Amino acid sequence: MSVDTQERGTGLVERWRDRRDVSRPPRRPGAWRRAVLLWGVLVTLLAAGLVFLFFFSAAFVVQDVQVEGAKGELADSVVFEADIPQGRPLARVSETRLAERVLEGEKRVRSVSLDRRWPSTIVYEVQLREPALALRGGGTTWLADAGGVVYDSVEKASHNLPAVTVAEKPQDVSTGTVLGLVELWRLRPDPAELEGEISTPRLGSNGDVTIRIDQLTIRWGPPVEAEKKWKVVQALVGQDAIDPQGEIPQTIDVSIPGTPVVTGIPPAQG
């Protein structure tokens, strides 16, 4: 290819580029920024609209309240303690605060959660406490759960439920004491191993527990170290000199399980 031909080709390319540049509208640096700003405004308005719709408008408000896991008077009590008024936006109902109010005001409830069912229903999903022990005292009977919470007064407890007689008001017994009493019953040996039936334990005003096995009295002391104390009692009852069915009343003091004290042992026959 000759030099003239190359020059003519180069000139054509340059003229084409010049015409393209002339026909193309000049770029405006601010157009992109305005587009981004417009989209930002639209997104903000949309978010604000959604917030207003769900949190402040009357479109999604509480109109129906239901309770699952409880019935009758207890369900009514849950609704009362929750204290969520009709007409409150569903999105503004706080599950944390609701649970705090219910658990503080209704001890029979172990846990409560909130289920929002749009557009206008809230459901309280309730789990109730299960009784592990009955406390009797002052003419009343109260139920306590395995967590040591005394939560309900009843006319009569189930015969299958362990019971303890208390000197103070049952509802005033501390959580730690109730836990100890539950453990005492849970770890108790079979009656055959103790050679007699265990009577209802009694919790005195001094915090000490007393248990009777027919003619044998066990001074338990505070309701602690249940496993260790029961092992000591079993070992002592296994001795010939200690007989829960004997004619002579006997006492085993295991308030300090490492140094038990036995009284009422008949003198050895010489």
PDB file of C-alpha atoms in Angstrom:
ATOM      1  CA  MET A   1       0.000   0.000   0.000  1.00  0.00           C
ATOM      2  CA  SER A   2       1.338   3.433  -0.956  1.00  0.00           C
ATOM      3  CA  VAL A   3       1.966   6.269   1.413  1.00  0.00           C
ATOM      4  CA  ASP A   4      -0.794   8.342  -0.207  1.00  0.00           C
ATOM      5  CA  THR A   5      -3.315   5.588   0.316  1.00  0.00           C
ATOM      6  CA  GLN A   6      -2.385   5.282   4.007  1.00  0.00           C
ATOM      7  CA  GLU A   7      -2.687   9.029   4.498  1.00  0.00           C
ATOM      8  CA  ARG A   8      -6.117   9.109   2.836  1.00  0.00           C
ATOM      9  CA  GLY A   9      -7.275   6.251   5.087  1.00  0.00           C
ATOM     10  CA  THR A  10      -6.022   7.988   8.180  1.00  0.00           C
ATOM     11  CA  GLY A  11      -7.787  11.183   7.159  1.00  0.00           C
ATOM     12  CA  LEU A  12     -11.095   9.391   6.694  1.00  0.00           C
ATOM     13  CA  VAL A  13     -10.882   7.864  10.175  1.00  0.00           C
ATOM     14  CA  GLU A  14     -10.128  11.217  11.757  1.00  0.00           C
ATOM     15  CA  ARG A  15     -13.038  12.922   9.937  1.00  0.00           C
ATOM     16  CA  TRP A  16     -15.406  10.133  11.048  1.00  0.00           C
ATOM     17  CA  ARG A  17     -14.314  10.559  14.664  1.00  0.00           C
ATOM     18  CA  ASP A  18     -14.811  14.312  14.413  1.00  0.00           C
ATOM     19  CA  ARG A  19     -18.360  13.906  13.068  1.00  0.00           C
ATOM     20  CA  ARG A  20     -19.188  11.368  15.831  1.00  0.00           C
ATOM     21  CA  ASP A  21     -17.908  13.708  18.505  1.00  0.00           C
ATOM     22  CA  VAL A  22     -19.940  16.594  17.052  1.00  0.00           C
ATOM     23  CA  SER A  23     -23.166  14.546  16.864  1.00  0.00           C
ATOM     24  CA  ARG A  24     -22.827  13.156  20.434  1.00  0.00           C
ATOM     25  CA  PRO A  25     -24.427  15.462  23.042  1.00  0.00           C
ATOM     26  CA  PRO A  26     -22.023  16.670  25.668  1.00  0.00           C
ATOM     27  CA  ARG A  27     -22.065  14.719  28.926  1.00  0.00           C
ATOM     28  CA  ARG A  28     -23.459  16.536  31.952  1.00  0.00           C
ATOM     29  CA  PRO A  29     -21.562  15.583  35.117  1.00  0.00           C
ATOM     30  CA  GLY A  30     -24.498  16.433  37.395  1.00  0.00           C
ATOM     31  CA  ALA A  31     -27.049  14.171  35.682  1.00  0.00           C
ATOM     32  CA  TRP A  32     -25.835  11.001  37.379  1.00  0.00           C
ATOM     33  CA  ARG A  33     -25.805  12.668  40.769  1.00  0.00           C
ATOM     34  CA  ARG A  34     -29.351  13.923  40.262  1.00  0.00           C
ATOM     35  CA  ALA A  35     -30.514  10.428  39.304  1.00  0.00           C
ATOM     36  CA  VAL A  36     -28.933   8.935  42.417  1.00  0.00           C
ATOM     37  CA  LEU A  37     -30.473  11.679  44.536  1.00  0.00           C
ATOM     38  CA  LEU A  38     -33.892  11.050  43.006  1.00  0.00           C
ATOM     39  CA  TRP A  39     -33.686   7.337  43.723  1.00  0.00           C
ATOM     40  CA  GLY A  40     -32.578   8.080  47.273  1.00  0.00           C
ATOM     41  CA  VAL A  41     -35.568  10.353  47.793  1.00  0.00           C
ATOM     42  CA  LEU A  42     -37.935   7.722  46.398  1.00  0.00           C
ATOM     43  CA  VAL A  43     -36.499   4.985  48.634  1.00  0.00           C
ATOM     44  CA  THR A  44     -36.716   7.265  51.673  1.00  0.00           C
ATOM     45  CA  LEU A  45     -40.331   8.135  50.910  1.00  0.00           C
ATOM     46  CA  LEU A  46     -41.170   4.455  50.443  1.00  0.00           C
ATOM     47  CA  ALA A  47     -39.526   3.526  53.750  1.00  0.00           C
ATOM     48  CA  ALA A  48     -41.309   6.364  55.530  1.00  0.00           C
ATOM     49  CA  GLY A  49     -44.593   5.236  54.028  1.00  0.00           C
ATOM     50  CA  LEU A  50     -44.073   1.667  55.219  1.00  0.00           C
ATOM     51  CA  VAL A  51     -43.136   2.845  58.704  1.00  0.00           C
ATOM     52  CA  PHE A  52     -46.268   4.965  58.881  1.00  0.00           C
ATOM     53  CA  LEU A  53     -48.411   2.158  57.471  1.00  0.00           C
ATOM     54  CA  PHE A  54     -47.293  -0.477  59.975  1.00  0.00           C
ATOM     55  CA  PHE A  55     -46.447   1.596  63.048  1.00  0.00           C
ATOM     56  CA  PHE A  56     -48.836   4.561  63.063  1.00  0.00           C
ATOM     57  CA  SER A  57     -51.779   4.030  60.728  1.00  0.00           C
ATOM     58  CA  ALA A  58     -55.014   2.212  61.527  1.00  0.00           C
ATOM     59  CA  ALA A  59     -54.451  -0.361  58.792  1.00  0.00           C
ATOM     60  CA  PHE A  60     -52.844  -3.066  60.971  1.00  0.00           C
ATOM     61  CA  VAL A  61     -54.051  -2.641  64.546  1.00  0.00           C
ATOM     62  CA  VAL A  62     -55.017  -5.085  67.297  1.00  0.00           C
ATOM     63  CA  GLN A  63     -58.645  -6.100  66.982  1.00  0.00           C
ATOM     64  CA  ASP A  64     -58.562  -9.701  68.195  1.00  0.00           C
ATOM     65  CA  VAL A  65     -56.576 -11.271  71.060  1.00  0.00           C
ATOM     66  CA  GLN A  66     -56.233 -15.040  71.476  1.00  0.00           C
ATOM     67  CA  VAL A  67     -54.471 -17.275  74.005  1.00  0.00           C
ATOM     68  CA  GLU A  68     -52.991 -20.684  73.236  1.00  0.00           C
ATOM     69  CA  GLY A  69     -51.892 -23.006  76.052  1.00  0.00           C
ATOM     70  CA  ALA A  70     -54.330 -21.699  78.677  1.00  0.00           C
ATOM     71  CA  LYS A  71     -58.097 -21.629  79.028  1.00  0.00           C
ATOM     72  CA  GLY A  72     -60.842 -20.008  81.046  1.00  0.00           C
ATOM     73  CA  GLU A  73     -59.870 -17.866  84.005  1.00  0.00           C
ATOM     74  CA  LEU A  74     -56.163 -18.368  83.404  1.00  0.00           C
ATOM     75  CA  ALA A  75     -56.422 -17.226  79.779  1.00  0.00           C
ATOM     76  CA  ASP A  76     -58.346 -14.144  80.915  1.00  0.00           C
ATOM     77  CA  SER A  77     -55.634 -13.447  83.472  1.00  0.00           C
ATOM     78  CA  VAL A  78     -52.933 -13.617  80.786  1.00  0.00           C
ATOM     79  CA  VAL A  79     -54.824 -11.113  78.624  1.00  0.00           C
ATOM     80  CA  PHE A  80     -55.319  -8.811  81.603  1.00  0.00           C
ATOM     81  CA  GLU A  81     -51.664  -8.905  82.651  1.00  0.00           C
ATOM     82  CA  ALA A  82     -50.449  -8.437  79.061  1.00  0.00           C
ATOM     83  CA  ASP A  83     -52.387  -5.158  78.956  1.00  0.00           C
ATOM     84  CA  ILE A  84     -52.349  -4.686  75.172  1.00  0.00           C
ATOM     85  CA  PRO A  85     -55.197  -2.303  74.235  1.00  0.00           C
ATOM     86  CA  GLN A  86     -57.419  -2.698  71.207  1.00  0.00           C
ATOM     87  CA  GLY A  87     -56.353  -0.436  68.381  1.00  0.00           C
ATOM     88  CA  ARG A  88     -52.616  -0.531  69.010  1.00  0.00           C
ATOM     89  CA  PRO A  89     -50.592  -1.139  65.815  1.00  0.00           C
ATOM     90  CA  LEU A  90     -49.386  -4.741  65.719  1.00  0.00           C
ATOM     91  CA  ALA A  91     -45.835  -3.686  64.901  1.00  0.00           C
ATOM     92  CA  ARG A  92     -45.666  -1.609  68.094  1.00  0.00           C
ATOM     93  CA  VAL A  93     -46.554  -4.486  70.444  1.00  0.00           C
ATOM     94  CA  SER A  94     -43.358  -5.329  72.361  1.00  0.00           C
ATOM     95  CA  GLU A  95     -42.974  -9.048  73.064  1.00  0.00           C
ATOM     96  CA  THR A  96     -40.293  -8.394  75.700  1.00  0.00           C
ATOM     97  CA  ARG A  97     -42.405  -5.977  77.734  1.00  0.00           C
ATOM     98  CA  LEU A  98     -45.482  -8.136  77.312  1.00  0.00           C
ATOM     99  CA  ALA A  99     -43.639 -11.181  78.688  1.00  0.00           C
ATOM    100  CA  GLU A 100     -42.288  -9.170  81.629  1.00  0.00           C
ATOM    101  CA  ARG A 101     -45.783  -8.045  82.621  1.00  0.00           C
ATOM    102  CA  VAL A 102     -47.353 -11.499  82.280  1.00  0.00           C
ATOM    103  CA  LEU A 103     -44.603 -13.366  84.161  1.00  0.00           C
ATOM    104  CA  GLU A 104     -44.632 -10.821  86.976  1.00  0.00           C
ATOM    105  CA  GLY A 105     -48.395 -10.802  87.389  1.00  0.00           C
ATOM    106  CA  GLU A 106     -49.284 -14.429  86.645  1.00  0.00           C
ATOM    107  CA  LYS A 107     -46.994 -16.922  88.399  1.00  0.00           C
ATOM    108  CA  ARG A 108     -48.737 -19.920  86.892  1.00  0.00           C
ATOM    109  CA  VAL A 109     -47.206 -19.026  83.528  1.00  0.00           C
ATOM    110  CA  ARG A 110     -43.657 -20.279  82.906  1.00  0.00           C
ATOM    111  CA  SER A 111     -43.167 -18.536  79.566  1.00  0.00           C
ATOM    112  CA  VAL A 112     -45.152 -16.528  77.023  1.00  0.00           C
ATOM    113  CA  SER A 113     -44.379 -15.536  73.450  1.00  0.00           C
ATOM    114  CA  LEU A 114     -46.180 -13.336  70.951  1.00  0.00           C
ATOM    115  CA  ASP A 115     -47.419 -14.350  67.509  1.00  0.00           C
ATOM    116  CA  ARG A 116     -48.635 -11.545  65.239  1.00  0.00           C
ATOM    117  CA  ARG A 117     -51.209 -12.756  62.747  1.00  0.00           C
ATOM    118  CA  TRP A 118     -51.725  -9.987  60.248  1.00  0.00           C
ATOM    119  CA  PRO A 119     -53.690  -7.903  59.728  1.00  0.00           C
ATOM    120  CA  SER A 120     -55.322  -7.598  63.153  1.00  0.00           C
ATOM    121  CA  THR A 121     -54.762 -10.575  65.498  1.00  0.00           C
ATOM    122  CA  ILE A 122     -52.224 -11.233  68.230  1.00  0.00           C
ATOM    123  CA  VAL A 123     -51.830 -14.625  69.897  1.00  0.00           C
ATOM    124  CA  TYR A 124     -50.214 -15.224  73.290  1.00  0.00           C
ATOM    125  CA  GLU A 125     -48.520 -18.628  73.223  1.00  0.00           C
ATOM    126  CA  VAL A 126     -48.336 -19.738  76.855  1.00  0.00           C
ATOM    127  CA  GLN A 127     -46.440 -22.506  78.621  1.00  0.00           C
ATOM    128  CA  LEU A 128     -47.622 -23.293  82.151  1.00  0.00           C
ATOM    129  CA  ARG A 129     -45.619 -24.423  85.150  1.00  0.00           C
ATOM    130  CA  GLU A 130     -45.741 -28.110  86.062  1.00  0.00           C
ATOM    131  CA  PRO A 131     -46.118 -28.957  89.767  1.00  0.00           C
ATOM    132  CA  ALA A 132     -43.257 -30.845  91.396  1.00  0.00           C
ATOM    133  CA  LEU A 133     -44.167 -30.353  95.062  1.00  0.00           C
ATOM    134  CA  ALA A 134     -47.114 -29.383  97.254  1.00  0.00           C
ATOM    135  CA  LEU A 135     -46.498 -27.119 100.260  1.00  0.00           C
ATOM    136  CA  ARG A 136     -49.079 -27.289 103.051  1.00  0.00           C
ATOM    137  CA  GLY A 137     -49.331 -24.776 105.839  1.00  0.00           C
ATOM    138  CA  GLY A 138     -51.714 -22.337 107.479  1.00  0.00           C
ATOM    139  CA  GLY A 139     -54.715 -24.203 106.129  1.00  0.00           C
ATOM    140  CA  THR A 140     -53.625 -23.706 102.519  1.00  0.00           C
ATOM    141  CA  THR A 141     -51.905 -25.795  99.861  1.00  0.00           C
ATOM    142  CA  TRP A 142     -49.590 -24.279  97.294  1.00  0.00           C
ATOM    143  CA  LEU A 143     -47.925 -25.824  94.267  1.00  0.00           C
ATOM    144  CA  ALA A 144     -44.251 -25.367  93.416  1.00  0.00           C
ATOM    145  CA  ASP A 145     -42.423 -26.324  90.243  1.00  0.00           C
ATOM    146  CA  ALA A 146     -39.029 -27.976  89.761  1.00  0.00           C
ATOM    147  CA  GLY A 147     -37.452 -24.541  89.473  1.00  0.00           C
ATOM    148  CA  GLY A 148     -38.401 -23.700  93.052  1.00  0.00           C
ATOM    149  CA  VAL A 149     -41.194 -21.254  92.187  1.00  0.00           C
ATOM    150  CA  VAL A 150     -44.278 -21.338  94.432  1.00  0.00           C
ATOM    151  CA  TYR A 151     -46.972 -20.338  91.975  1.00  0.00           C
ATOM    152  CA  ASP A 152     -50.539 -21.447  92.737  1.00  0.00           C
ATOM    153  CA  SER A 153     -52.912 -22.042  95.631  1.00  0.00           C
ATOM    154  CA  VAL A 154     -55.185 -25.072  95.277  1.00  0.00           C
ATOM    155  CA  GLU A 155     -57.876 -26.663  97.401  1.00  0.00           C
ATOM    156  CA  LYS A 156     -56.371 -30.114  97.098  1.00  0.00           C
ATOM    157  CA  ALA A 157     -53.192 -31.373  95.465  1.00  0.00           C
ATOM    158  CA  SER A 158     -52.887 -34.637  93.569  1.00  0.00           C
ATOM    159  CA  HIS A 159     -52.161 -37.721  95.692  1.00  0.00           C
ATOM    160  CA  ASN A 160     -49.282 -38.497  93.348  1.00  0.00           C
ATOM    161  CA  LEU A 161     -47.589 -35.194  94.129  1.00  0.00           C
ATOM    162  CA  PRO A 162     -44.960 -35.149  96.929  1.00  0.00           C
ATOM    163  CA  ALA A 163     -45.951 -32.898  99.808  1.00  0.00           C
ATOM    164  CA  VAL A 164     -44.177 -31.038 102.601  1.00  0.00           C
ATOM    165  CA  THR A 165     -45.769 -29.437 105.651  1.00  0.00           C
ATOM    166  CA  VAL A 166     -44.339 -25.990 106.374  1.00  0.00           C
ATOM    167  CA  ALA A 167     -44.516 -23.864 109.514  1.00  0.00           C
ATOM    168  CA  GLU A 168     -44.590 -20.557 107.625  1.00  0.00           C
ATOM    169  CA  LYS A 169     -46.877 -19.460 104.829  1.00  0.00           C
ATOM    170  CA  PRO A 170     -46.177 -21.695 101.815  1.00  0.00           C
ATOM    171  CA  GLN A 171     -45.967 -18.732  99.451  1.00  0.00           C
ATOM    172  CA  ASP A 172     -43.194 -17.241 101.619  1.00  0.00           C
ATOM    173  CA  VAL A 173     -40.848 -20.235 101.329  1.00  0.00           C
ATOM    174  CA  SER A 174     -37.698 -19.212  99.460  1.00  0.00           C
ATOM    175  CA  THR A 175     -36.801 -20.574  96.051  1.00  0.00           C
ATOM    176  CA  GLY A 176     -33.619 -22.181  97.389  1.00  0.00           C
ATOM    177  CA  THR A 177     -35.528 -23.985 100.133  1.00  0.00           C
ATOM    178  CA  VAL A 178     -38.129 -25.277  97.691  1.00  0.00           C
ATOM    179  CA  LEU A 179     -35.375 -26.538  95.396  1.00  0.00           C
ATOM    180  CA  GLY A 180     -33.854 -28.413  98.328  1.00  0.00           C
ATOM    181  CA  LEU A 181     -37.207 -29.971  99.241  1.00  0.00           C
ATOM    182  CA  VAL A 182     -37.798 -31.051  95.646  1.00  0.00           C
ATOM    183  CA  GLU A 183     -34.349 -32.662  95.598  1.00  0.00           C
ATOM    184  CA  LEU A 184     -35.020 -34.386  98.925  1.00  0.00           C
ATOM    185  CA  TRP A 185     -38.099 -36.068  97.494  1.00  0.00           C
ATOM    186  CA  ARG A 186     -36.558 -36.809  94.119  1.00  0.00           C
ATOM    187  CA  LEU A 187     -33.609 -38.709  95.622  1.00  0.00           C
ATOM    188  CA  ARG A 188     -35.502 -40.569  98.337  1.00  0.00           C
ATOM    189  CA  PRO A 189     -34.825 -44.338  98.442  1.00  0.00           C
ATOM    190  CA  ASP A 190     -37.441 -46.979  97.927  1.00  0.00           C
ATOM    191  CA  PRO A 191     -39.482 -47.627 101.120  1.00  0.00           C
ATOM    192  CA  ALA A 192     -38.227 -51.228 101.154  1.00  0.00           C
ATOM    193  CA  GLU A 193     -34.657 -49.970 101.488  1.00  0.00           C
ATOM    194  CA  LEU A 194     -35.679 -47.845 104.470  1.00  0.00           C
ATOM    195  CA  GLU A 195     -37.753 -50.627 106.037  1.00  0.00           C
ATOM    196  CA  GLY A 196     -40.770 -48.364 106.329  1.00  0.00           C
ATOM    197  CA  GLU A 197     -42.924 -45.668 104.745  1.00  0.00           C
ATOM    198  CA  ILE A 198     -41.705 -42.084 104.648  1.00  0.00           C
ATOM    199  CA  SER A 199     -44.146 -39.668 106.236  1.00  0.00           C
ATOM    200  CA  THR A 200     -44.764 -36.160 104.953  1.00  0.00           C
ATOM    201  CA  PRO A 201     -41.625 -34.136 105.753  1.00  0.00           C
ATOM    202  CA  ARG A 202     -42.052 -31.063 107.913  1.00  0.00           C
ATOM    203  CA  LEU A 203     -40.161 -27.805 107.434  1.00  0.00           C
ATOM    204  CA  GLY A 204     -39.868 -25.990 110.756  1.00  0.00           C
ATOM    205  CA  SER A 205     -39.759 -22.257 111.319  1.00  0.00           C
ATOM    206  CA  ASN A 206     -35.997 -22.576 111.872  1.00  0.00           C
ATOM    207  CA  GLY A 207     -35.541 -23.957 108.349  1.00  0.00           C
ATOM    208  CA  ASP A 208     -34.805 -27.539 109.451  1.00  0.00           C
ATOM    209  CA  VAL A 209     -36.605 -30.571 108.050  1.00  0.00           C
ATOM    210  CA  THR A 210     -37.924 -33.506 110.062  1.00  0.00           C
ATOM    211  CA  ILE A 211     -38.937 -36.835 108.509  1.00  0.00           C
ATOM    212  CA  ARG A 212     -40.504 -39.886 110.103  1.00  0.00           C
ATOM    213  CA  ILE A 213     -40.149 -43.485 108.955  1.00  0.00           C
ATOM    214  CA  ASP A 214     -42.588 -45.244 111.266  1.00  0.00           C
ATOM    215  CA  GLN A 215     -40.816 -45.291 114.686  1.00  0.00           C
ATOM    216  CA  LEU A 216     -37.669 -43.653 113.319  1.00  0.00           C
ATOM    217  CA  THR A 217     -37.308 -39.866 113.279  1.00  0.00           C
ATOM    218  CA  ILE A 218     -34.790 -38.292 110.923  1.00  0.00           C
ATOM    219  CA  ARG A 219     -33.541 -34.820 111.774  1.00  0.00           C
ATOM    220  CA  TRP A 220     -32.535 -33.690 108.327  1.00  0.00           C
ATOM    221  CA  GLY A 221     -31.426 -30.188 109.099  1.00  0.00           C
ATOM    222  CA  PRO A 222     -31.594 -27.660 106.233  1.00  0.00           C
ATOM    223  CA  PRO A 223     -32.807 -29.078 102.906  1.00  0.00           C
ATOM    224  CA  VAL A 224     -29.345 -29.405 101.385  1.00  0.00           C
ATOM    225  CA  GLU A 225     -26.959 -32.276 100.473  1.00  0.00           C
ATOM    226  CA  ALA A 226     -29.879 -34.625  99.871  1.00  0.00           C
ATOM    227  CA  GLU A 227     -27.878 -37.317  98.117  1.00  0.00           C
ATOM    228  CA  LYS A 228     -25.236 -37.500 100.842  1.00  0.00           C
ATOM    229  CA  LYS A 229     -27.789 -37.501 103.669  1.00  0.00           C
ATOM    230  CA  TRP A 230     -29.897 -40.257 102.136  1.00  0.00           C
ATOM    231  CA  LYS A 231     -26.804 -42.443 101.753  1.00  0.00           C
ATOM    232  CA  VAL A 232     -26.020 -41.966 105.457  1.00  0.00           C
ATOM    233  CA  VAL A 233     -29.608 -42.797 106.437  1.00  0.00           C
ATOM    234  CA  GLN A 234     -29.597 -45.941 104.299  1.00  0.00           C
ATOM    235  CA  ALA A 235     -26.308 -47.097 105.791  1.00  0.00           C
ATOM    236  CA  LEU A 236     -27.545 -46.588 109.361  1.00  0.00           C
ATOM    237  CA  VAL A 237     -30.948 -48.180 108.778  1.00  0.00           C
ATOM    238  CA  GLY A 238     -29.120 -51.232 107.463  1.00  0.00           C
ATOM    239  CA  GLN A 239     -27.603 -51.833 110.913  1.00  0.00           C
ATOM    240  CA  ASP A 240     -29.304 -54.297 113.245  1.00  0.00           C
ATOM    241  CA  ALA A 241     -29.448 -51.808 116.113  1.00  0.00           C
ATOM    242  CA  ILE A 242     -31.675 -49.415 114.157  1.00  0.00           C
ATOM    243  CA  ASP A 243     -35.186 -50.647 113.439  1.00  0.00           C
ATOM    244  CA  PRO A 244     -37.896 -48.309 112.109  1.00  0.00           C
ATOM    245  CA  GLN A 245     -40.445 -50.989 113.024  1.00  0.00           C
ATOM    246  CA  GLY A 246     -39.189 -51.490 116.564  1.00  0.00           C
ATOM    247  CA  GLU A 247     -41.000 -50.627 119.762  1.00  0.00           C
ATOM    248  CA  ILE A 248     -38.439 -48.057 120.888  1.00  0.00           C
ATOM    249  CA  PRO A 249     -38.507 -44.691 119.076  1.00  0.00           C
ATOM    250  CA  GLN A 250     -35.152 -43.823 117.563  1.00  0.00           C
ATOM    251  CA  THR A 251     -33.650 -40.702 116.031  1.00  0.00           C
ATOM    252  CA  ILE A 252     -31.009 -40.165 113.367  1.00  0.00           C
ATOM    253  CA  ASP A 253     -29.577 -36.659 113.069  1.00  0.00           C
ATOM    254  CA  VAL A 254     -27.952 -36.091 109.671  1.00  0.00           C
ATOM    255  CA  SER A 255     -27.938 -32.312 109.740  1.00  0.00           C
ATOM    256  CA  ILE A 256     -24.146 -32.722 109.498  1.00  0.00           C
ATOM    257  CA  PRO A 257     -23.941 -35.827 107.300  1.00  0.00           C
ATOM    258  CA  GLY A 258     -20.260 -36.376 107.992  1.00  0.00           C
ATOM    259  CA  THR A 259     -20.953 -36.862 111.728  1.00  0.00           C
ATOM    260  CA  PRO A 260     -24.441 -38.363 112.128  1.00  0.00           C
ATOM    261  CA  VAL A 261     -25.877 -38.830 115.611  1.00  0.00           C
ATOM    262  CA  VAL A 262     -28.143 -41.745 116.573  1.00  0.00           C
ATOM    263  CA  THR A 263     -30.227 -41.842 119.738  1.00  0.00           C
ATOM    264  CA  GLY A 264     -32.582 -44.494 121.115  1.00  0.00           C
ATOM    265  CA  ILE A 265     -30.364 -47.499 120.465  1.00  0.00           C
ATOM    266  CA  PRO A 266     -31.242 -50.150 123.061  1.00  0.00           C
ATOM    267  CA  PRO A 267     -28.401 -51.197 125.371  1.00  0.00           C
ATOM    268  CA  ALA A 268     -26.514 -54.297 124.360  1.00  0.00           C
ATOM    269  CA  GLN A 269     -27.622 -57.456 126.115  1.00  0.00           C
ATOM    270  CA  GLY A 270     -24.818 -58.732 128.348  1.00  0.00           C
TER     271      GLY A 270
END
